[in-house]
PDB file of C-alpha atoms in Angstrom:
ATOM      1  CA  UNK A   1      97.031 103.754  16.949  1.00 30.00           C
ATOM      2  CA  UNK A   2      94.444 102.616  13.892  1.00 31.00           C
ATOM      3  CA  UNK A   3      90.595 103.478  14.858  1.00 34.00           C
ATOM      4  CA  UNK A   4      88.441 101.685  12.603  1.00 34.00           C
ATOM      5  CA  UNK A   5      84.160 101.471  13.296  1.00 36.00           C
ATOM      6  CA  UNK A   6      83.207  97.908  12.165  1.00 34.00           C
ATOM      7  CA  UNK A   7      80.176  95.892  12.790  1.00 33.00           C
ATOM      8  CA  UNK A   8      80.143  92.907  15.395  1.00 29.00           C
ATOM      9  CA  UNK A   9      81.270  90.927  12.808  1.00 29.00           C
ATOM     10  CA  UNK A  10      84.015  92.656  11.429  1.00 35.00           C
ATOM     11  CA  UNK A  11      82.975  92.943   8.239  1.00 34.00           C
ATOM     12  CA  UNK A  12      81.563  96.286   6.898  1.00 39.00           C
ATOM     13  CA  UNK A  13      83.640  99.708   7.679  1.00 54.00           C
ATOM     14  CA  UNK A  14      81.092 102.565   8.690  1.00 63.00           C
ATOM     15  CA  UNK A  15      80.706 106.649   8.129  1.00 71.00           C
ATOM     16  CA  UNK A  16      80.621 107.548  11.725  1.00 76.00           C
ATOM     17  CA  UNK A  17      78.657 110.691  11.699  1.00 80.00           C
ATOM     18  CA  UNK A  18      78.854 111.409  15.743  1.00 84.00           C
ATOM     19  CA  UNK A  19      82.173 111.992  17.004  1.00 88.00           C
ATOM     20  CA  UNK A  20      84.104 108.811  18.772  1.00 90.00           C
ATOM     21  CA  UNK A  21      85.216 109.273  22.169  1.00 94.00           C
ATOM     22  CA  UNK A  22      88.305 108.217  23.315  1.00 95.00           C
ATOM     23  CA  UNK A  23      89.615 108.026  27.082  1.00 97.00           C
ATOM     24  CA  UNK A  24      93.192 107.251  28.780  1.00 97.00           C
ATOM     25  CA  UNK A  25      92.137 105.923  32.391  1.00 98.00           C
ATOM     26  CA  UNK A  26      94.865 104.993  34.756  1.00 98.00           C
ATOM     27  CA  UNK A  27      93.464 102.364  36.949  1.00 98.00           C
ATOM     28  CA  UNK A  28      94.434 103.045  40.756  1.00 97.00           C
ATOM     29  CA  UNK A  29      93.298  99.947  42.399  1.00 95.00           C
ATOM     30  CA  UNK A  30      92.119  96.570  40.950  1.00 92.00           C
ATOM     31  CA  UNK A  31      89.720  96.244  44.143  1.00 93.00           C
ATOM     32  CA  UNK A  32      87.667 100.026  43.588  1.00 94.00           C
ATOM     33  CA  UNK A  33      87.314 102.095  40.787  1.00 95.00           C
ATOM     34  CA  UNK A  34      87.087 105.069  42.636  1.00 96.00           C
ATOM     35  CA  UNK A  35      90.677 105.080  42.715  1.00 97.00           C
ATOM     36  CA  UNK A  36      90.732 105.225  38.845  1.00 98.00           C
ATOM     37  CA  UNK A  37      91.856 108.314  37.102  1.00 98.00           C
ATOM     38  CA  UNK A  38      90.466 110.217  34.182  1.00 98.00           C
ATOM     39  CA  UNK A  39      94.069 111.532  32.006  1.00 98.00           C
ATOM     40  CA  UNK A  40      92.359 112.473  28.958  1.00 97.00           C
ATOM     41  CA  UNK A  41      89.153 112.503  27.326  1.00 96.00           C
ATOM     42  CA  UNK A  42      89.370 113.906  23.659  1.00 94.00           C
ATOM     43  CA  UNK A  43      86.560 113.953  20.724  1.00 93.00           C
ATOM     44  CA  UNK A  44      87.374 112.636  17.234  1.00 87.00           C
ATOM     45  CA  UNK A  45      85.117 113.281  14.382  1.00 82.00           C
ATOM     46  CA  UNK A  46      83.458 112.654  12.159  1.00 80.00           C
ATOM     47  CA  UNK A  47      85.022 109.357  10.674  1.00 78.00           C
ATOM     48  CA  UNK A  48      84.879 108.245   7.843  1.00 79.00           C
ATOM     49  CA  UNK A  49      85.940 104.955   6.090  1.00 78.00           C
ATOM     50  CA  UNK A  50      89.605 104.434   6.714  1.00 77.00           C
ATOM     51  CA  UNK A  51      92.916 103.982   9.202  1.00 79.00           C
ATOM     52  CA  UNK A  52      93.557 106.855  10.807  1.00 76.00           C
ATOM     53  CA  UNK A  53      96.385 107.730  13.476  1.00 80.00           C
ATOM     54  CA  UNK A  54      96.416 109.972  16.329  1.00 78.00           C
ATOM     55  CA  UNK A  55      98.939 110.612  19.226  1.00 85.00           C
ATOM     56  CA  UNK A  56      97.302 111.090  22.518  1.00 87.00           C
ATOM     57  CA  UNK A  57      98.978 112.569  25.401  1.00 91.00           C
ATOM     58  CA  UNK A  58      98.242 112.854  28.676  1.00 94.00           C
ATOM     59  CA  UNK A  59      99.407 114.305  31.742  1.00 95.00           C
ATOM     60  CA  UNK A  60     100.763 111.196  34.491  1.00 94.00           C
ATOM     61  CA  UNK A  61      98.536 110.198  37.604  1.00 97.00           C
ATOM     62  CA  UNK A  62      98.211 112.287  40.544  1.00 97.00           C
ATOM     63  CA  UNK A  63      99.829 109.685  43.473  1.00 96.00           C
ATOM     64  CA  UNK A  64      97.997 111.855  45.552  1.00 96.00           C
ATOM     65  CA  UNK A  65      94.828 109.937  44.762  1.00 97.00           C
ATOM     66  CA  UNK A  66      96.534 106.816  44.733  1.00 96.00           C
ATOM     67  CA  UNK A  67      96.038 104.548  48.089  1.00 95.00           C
ATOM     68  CA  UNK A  68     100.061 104.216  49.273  1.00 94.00           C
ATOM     69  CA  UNK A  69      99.975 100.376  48.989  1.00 94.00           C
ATOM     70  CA  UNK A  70      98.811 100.482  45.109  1.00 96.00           C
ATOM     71  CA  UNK A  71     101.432 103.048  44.194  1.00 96.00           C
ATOM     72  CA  UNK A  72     104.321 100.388  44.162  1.00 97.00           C
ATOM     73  CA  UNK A  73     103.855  97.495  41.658  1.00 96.00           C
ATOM     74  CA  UNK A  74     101.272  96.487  38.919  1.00 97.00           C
ATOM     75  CA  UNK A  75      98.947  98.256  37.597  1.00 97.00           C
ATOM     76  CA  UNK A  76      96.953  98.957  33.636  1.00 97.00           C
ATOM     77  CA  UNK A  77      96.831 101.762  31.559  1.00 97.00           C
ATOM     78  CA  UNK A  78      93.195 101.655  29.568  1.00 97.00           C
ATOM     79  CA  UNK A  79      92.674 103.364  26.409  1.00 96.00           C
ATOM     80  CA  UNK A  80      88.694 102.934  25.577  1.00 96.00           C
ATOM     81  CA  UNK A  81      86.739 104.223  23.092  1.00 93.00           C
ATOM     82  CA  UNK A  82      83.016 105.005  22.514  1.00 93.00           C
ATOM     83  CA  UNK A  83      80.475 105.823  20.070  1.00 91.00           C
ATOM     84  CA  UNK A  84      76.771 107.786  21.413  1.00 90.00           C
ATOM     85  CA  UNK A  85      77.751 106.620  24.975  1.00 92.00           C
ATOM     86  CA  UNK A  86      78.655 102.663  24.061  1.00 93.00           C
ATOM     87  CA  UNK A  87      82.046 101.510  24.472  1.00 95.00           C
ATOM     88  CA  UNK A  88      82.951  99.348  21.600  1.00 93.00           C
ATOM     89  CA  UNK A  89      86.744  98.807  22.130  1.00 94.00           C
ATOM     90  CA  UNK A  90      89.083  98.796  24.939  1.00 96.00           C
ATOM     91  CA  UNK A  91      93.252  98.358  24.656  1.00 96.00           C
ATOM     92  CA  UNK A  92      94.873  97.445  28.129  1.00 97.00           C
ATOM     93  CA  UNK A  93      98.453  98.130  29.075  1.00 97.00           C
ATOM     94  CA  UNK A  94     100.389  96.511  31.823  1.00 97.00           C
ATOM     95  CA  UNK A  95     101.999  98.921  33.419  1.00 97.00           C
ATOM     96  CA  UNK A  96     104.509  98.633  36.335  1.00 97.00           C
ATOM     97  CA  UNK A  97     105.722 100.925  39.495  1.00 97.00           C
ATOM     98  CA  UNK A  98     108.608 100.003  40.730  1.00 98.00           C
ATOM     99  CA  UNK A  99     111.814 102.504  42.311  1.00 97.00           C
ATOM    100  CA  UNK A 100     114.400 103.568  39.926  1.00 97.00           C
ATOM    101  CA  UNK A 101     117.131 102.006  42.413  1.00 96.00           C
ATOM    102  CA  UNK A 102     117.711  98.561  43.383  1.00 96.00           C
ATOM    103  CA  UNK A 103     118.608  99.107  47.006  1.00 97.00           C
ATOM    104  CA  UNK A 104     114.752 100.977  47.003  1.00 97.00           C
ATOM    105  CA  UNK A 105     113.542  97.553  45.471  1.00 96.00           C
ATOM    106  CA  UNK A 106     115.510  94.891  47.666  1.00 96.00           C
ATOM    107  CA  UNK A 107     114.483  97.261  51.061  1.00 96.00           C
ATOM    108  CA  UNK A 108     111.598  99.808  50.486  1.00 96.00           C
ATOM    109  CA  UNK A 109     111.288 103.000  52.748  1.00 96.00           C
ATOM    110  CA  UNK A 110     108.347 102.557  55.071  1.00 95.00           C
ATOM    111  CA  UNK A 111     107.001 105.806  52.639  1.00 96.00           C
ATOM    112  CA  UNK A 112     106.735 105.723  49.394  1.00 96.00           C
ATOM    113  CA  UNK A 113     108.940 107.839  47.780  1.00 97.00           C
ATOM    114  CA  UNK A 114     107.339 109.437  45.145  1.00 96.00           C
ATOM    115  CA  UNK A 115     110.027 111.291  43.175  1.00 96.00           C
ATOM    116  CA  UNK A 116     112.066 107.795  42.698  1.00 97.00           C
ATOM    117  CA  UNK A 117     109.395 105.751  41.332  1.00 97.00           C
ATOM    118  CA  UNK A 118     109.531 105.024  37.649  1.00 97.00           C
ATOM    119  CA  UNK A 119     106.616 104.097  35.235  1.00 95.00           C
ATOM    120  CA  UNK A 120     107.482 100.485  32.845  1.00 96.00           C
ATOM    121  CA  UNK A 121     104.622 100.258  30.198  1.00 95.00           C
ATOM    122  CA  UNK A 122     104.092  97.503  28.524  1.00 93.00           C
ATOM    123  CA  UNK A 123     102.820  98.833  25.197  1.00 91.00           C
ATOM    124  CA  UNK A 124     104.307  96.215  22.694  1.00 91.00           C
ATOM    125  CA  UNK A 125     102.100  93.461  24.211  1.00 90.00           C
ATOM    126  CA  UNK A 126      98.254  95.744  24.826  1.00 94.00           C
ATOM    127  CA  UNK A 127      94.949  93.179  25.772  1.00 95.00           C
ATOM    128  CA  UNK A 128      92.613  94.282  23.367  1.00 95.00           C
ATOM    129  CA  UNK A 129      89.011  94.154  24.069  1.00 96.00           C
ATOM    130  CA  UNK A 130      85.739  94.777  21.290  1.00 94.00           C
ATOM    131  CA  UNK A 131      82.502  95.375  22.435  1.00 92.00           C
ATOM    132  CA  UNK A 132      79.457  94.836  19.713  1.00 91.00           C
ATOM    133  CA  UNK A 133      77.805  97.974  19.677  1.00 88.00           C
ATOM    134  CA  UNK A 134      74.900  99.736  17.171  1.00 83.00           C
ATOM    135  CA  UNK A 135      76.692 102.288  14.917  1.00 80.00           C
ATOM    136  CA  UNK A 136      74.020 102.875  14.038  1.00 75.00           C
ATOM    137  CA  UNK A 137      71.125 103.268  16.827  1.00 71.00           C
ATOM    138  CA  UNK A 138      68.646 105.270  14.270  1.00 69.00           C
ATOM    139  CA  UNK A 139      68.091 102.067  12.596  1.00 65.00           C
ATOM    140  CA  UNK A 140      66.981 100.452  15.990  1.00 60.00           C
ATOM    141  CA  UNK A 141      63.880 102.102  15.074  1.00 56.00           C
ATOM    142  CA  UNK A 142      62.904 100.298  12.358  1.00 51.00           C
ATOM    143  CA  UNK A 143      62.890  97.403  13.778  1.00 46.00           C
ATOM    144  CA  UNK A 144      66.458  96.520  13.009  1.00 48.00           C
ATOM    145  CA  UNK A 145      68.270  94.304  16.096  1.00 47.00           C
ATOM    146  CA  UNK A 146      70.884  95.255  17.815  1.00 50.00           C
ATOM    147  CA  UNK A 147      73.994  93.620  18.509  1.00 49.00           C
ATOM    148  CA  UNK A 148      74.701  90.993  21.121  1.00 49.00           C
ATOM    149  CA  UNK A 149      76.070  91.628  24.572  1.00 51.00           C
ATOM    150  CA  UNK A 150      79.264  89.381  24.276  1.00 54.00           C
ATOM    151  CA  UNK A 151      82.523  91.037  23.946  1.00 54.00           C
ATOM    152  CA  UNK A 152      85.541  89.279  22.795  1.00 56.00           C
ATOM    153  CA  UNK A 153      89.781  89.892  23.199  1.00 57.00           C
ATOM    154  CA  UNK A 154      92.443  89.814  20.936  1.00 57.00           C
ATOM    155  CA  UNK A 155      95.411  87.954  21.758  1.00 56.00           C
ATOM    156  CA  UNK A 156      98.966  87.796  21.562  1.00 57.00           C
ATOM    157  CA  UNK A 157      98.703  86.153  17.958  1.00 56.00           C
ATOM    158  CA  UNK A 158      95.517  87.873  16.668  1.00 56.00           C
ATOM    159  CA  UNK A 159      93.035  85.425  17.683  1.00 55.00           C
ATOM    160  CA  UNK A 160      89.358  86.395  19.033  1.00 56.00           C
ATOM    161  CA  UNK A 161      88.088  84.810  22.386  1.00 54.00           C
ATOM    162  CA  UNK A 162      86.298  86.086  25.472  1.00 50.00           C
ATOM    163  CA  UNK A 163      87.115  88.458  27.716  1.00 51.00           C
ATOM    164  CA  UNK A 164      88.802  87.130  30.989  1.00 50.00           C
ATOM    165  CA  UNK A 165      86.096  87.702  33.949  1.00 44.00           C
ATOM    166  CA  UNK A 166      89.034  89.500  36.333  1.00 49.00           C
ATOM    167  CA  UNK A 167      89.517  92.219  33.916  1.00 44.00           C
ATOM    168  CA  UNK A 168      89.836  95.553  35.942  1.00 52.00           C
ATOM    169  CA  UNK A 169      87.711  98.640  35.647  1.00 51.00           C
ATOM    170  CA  UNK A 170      84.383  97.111  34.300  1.00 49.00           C
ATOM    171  CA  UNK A 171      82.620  99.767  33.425  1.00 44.00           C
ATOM    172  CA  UNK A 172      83.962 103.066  32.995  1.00 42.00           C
TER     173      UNK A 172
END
């Protein structure tokens, strides 16, 4: 994974003096975020100019805290990452539940079965997300704007646009 602090317009690479947070959320539900689950929340820092590359690794989601009827089928993986509390950049995996066994898939138990359902992640195709954020908040003071409140995606073939309004987990 590269983390690189730019400006909203992608121009200018920043010394990030604070450290950048980064967070792996499994998302539970796509109708309530209360079902969404913190796997890891790690501090990187400080940054400066530069690609950098990290492995993250988390521990899986607790199925306990997942409602029964979410636990089969689709579902995203959201890696996000913020500087002083604003989230400037969010990567979405697809990720899919399914049983390991395709008499489980054609006729599945009335219970879940936990211990025969495997995780699919779709990592070679993410949904990134940028948010324009301040990197630099102290300057706010003197009378310098801040960015705009319109985030935009990256597709499949590098191009910007905005963000689709069904995207799950808002705000995290």
């Amino acid at each position: 994974m590269l983390a690189q602090a730019c400006d909203q317009a992608g121009k200018k690479l920043y010394h990030i003096e604070n450290d950048l947070e980064w967070k792996l959320i499994y998302v539970g539900s796509a109708e309530d975020e209360t079902y969404d689950q913190l796997l890891e929340s790690v501090l990187v820092g400080p940054v400066n100019v530069g690609n950098y590359r990290f492995v993250l690794q988390a521990d899986p989601p607790d199925p306990s805290k997942i409602r029964e009827e979410d636990i089969i089928g689709v579902t995203v993986l959201l890696l996000t990452c913020s500087y002083i509390g604003q989230e400037f950049v969010r990567v979405g995996y697809y990720v899919n539940n399914d049983y390991d066994d395709e008499q489980l898939r054609e006729e599945p138990p009335p219970k879940v079965l936990i211990d025969r359902v495997q995780r699919n992640i779709l990592a070679d195709k993410p949904r990134v997300t940028k948010f324009p954020i301040n990197f630099h908040p102290e300057n706010n003071e003197h009378g310098e704007d801040s960015p705009p409140d319109q985030a935009t995606e990256t597709n499949e073939n590098g191009e910007e646009q905005l963000p689709s309004p069904d995207h799950p987990s808002h705000e995290q």
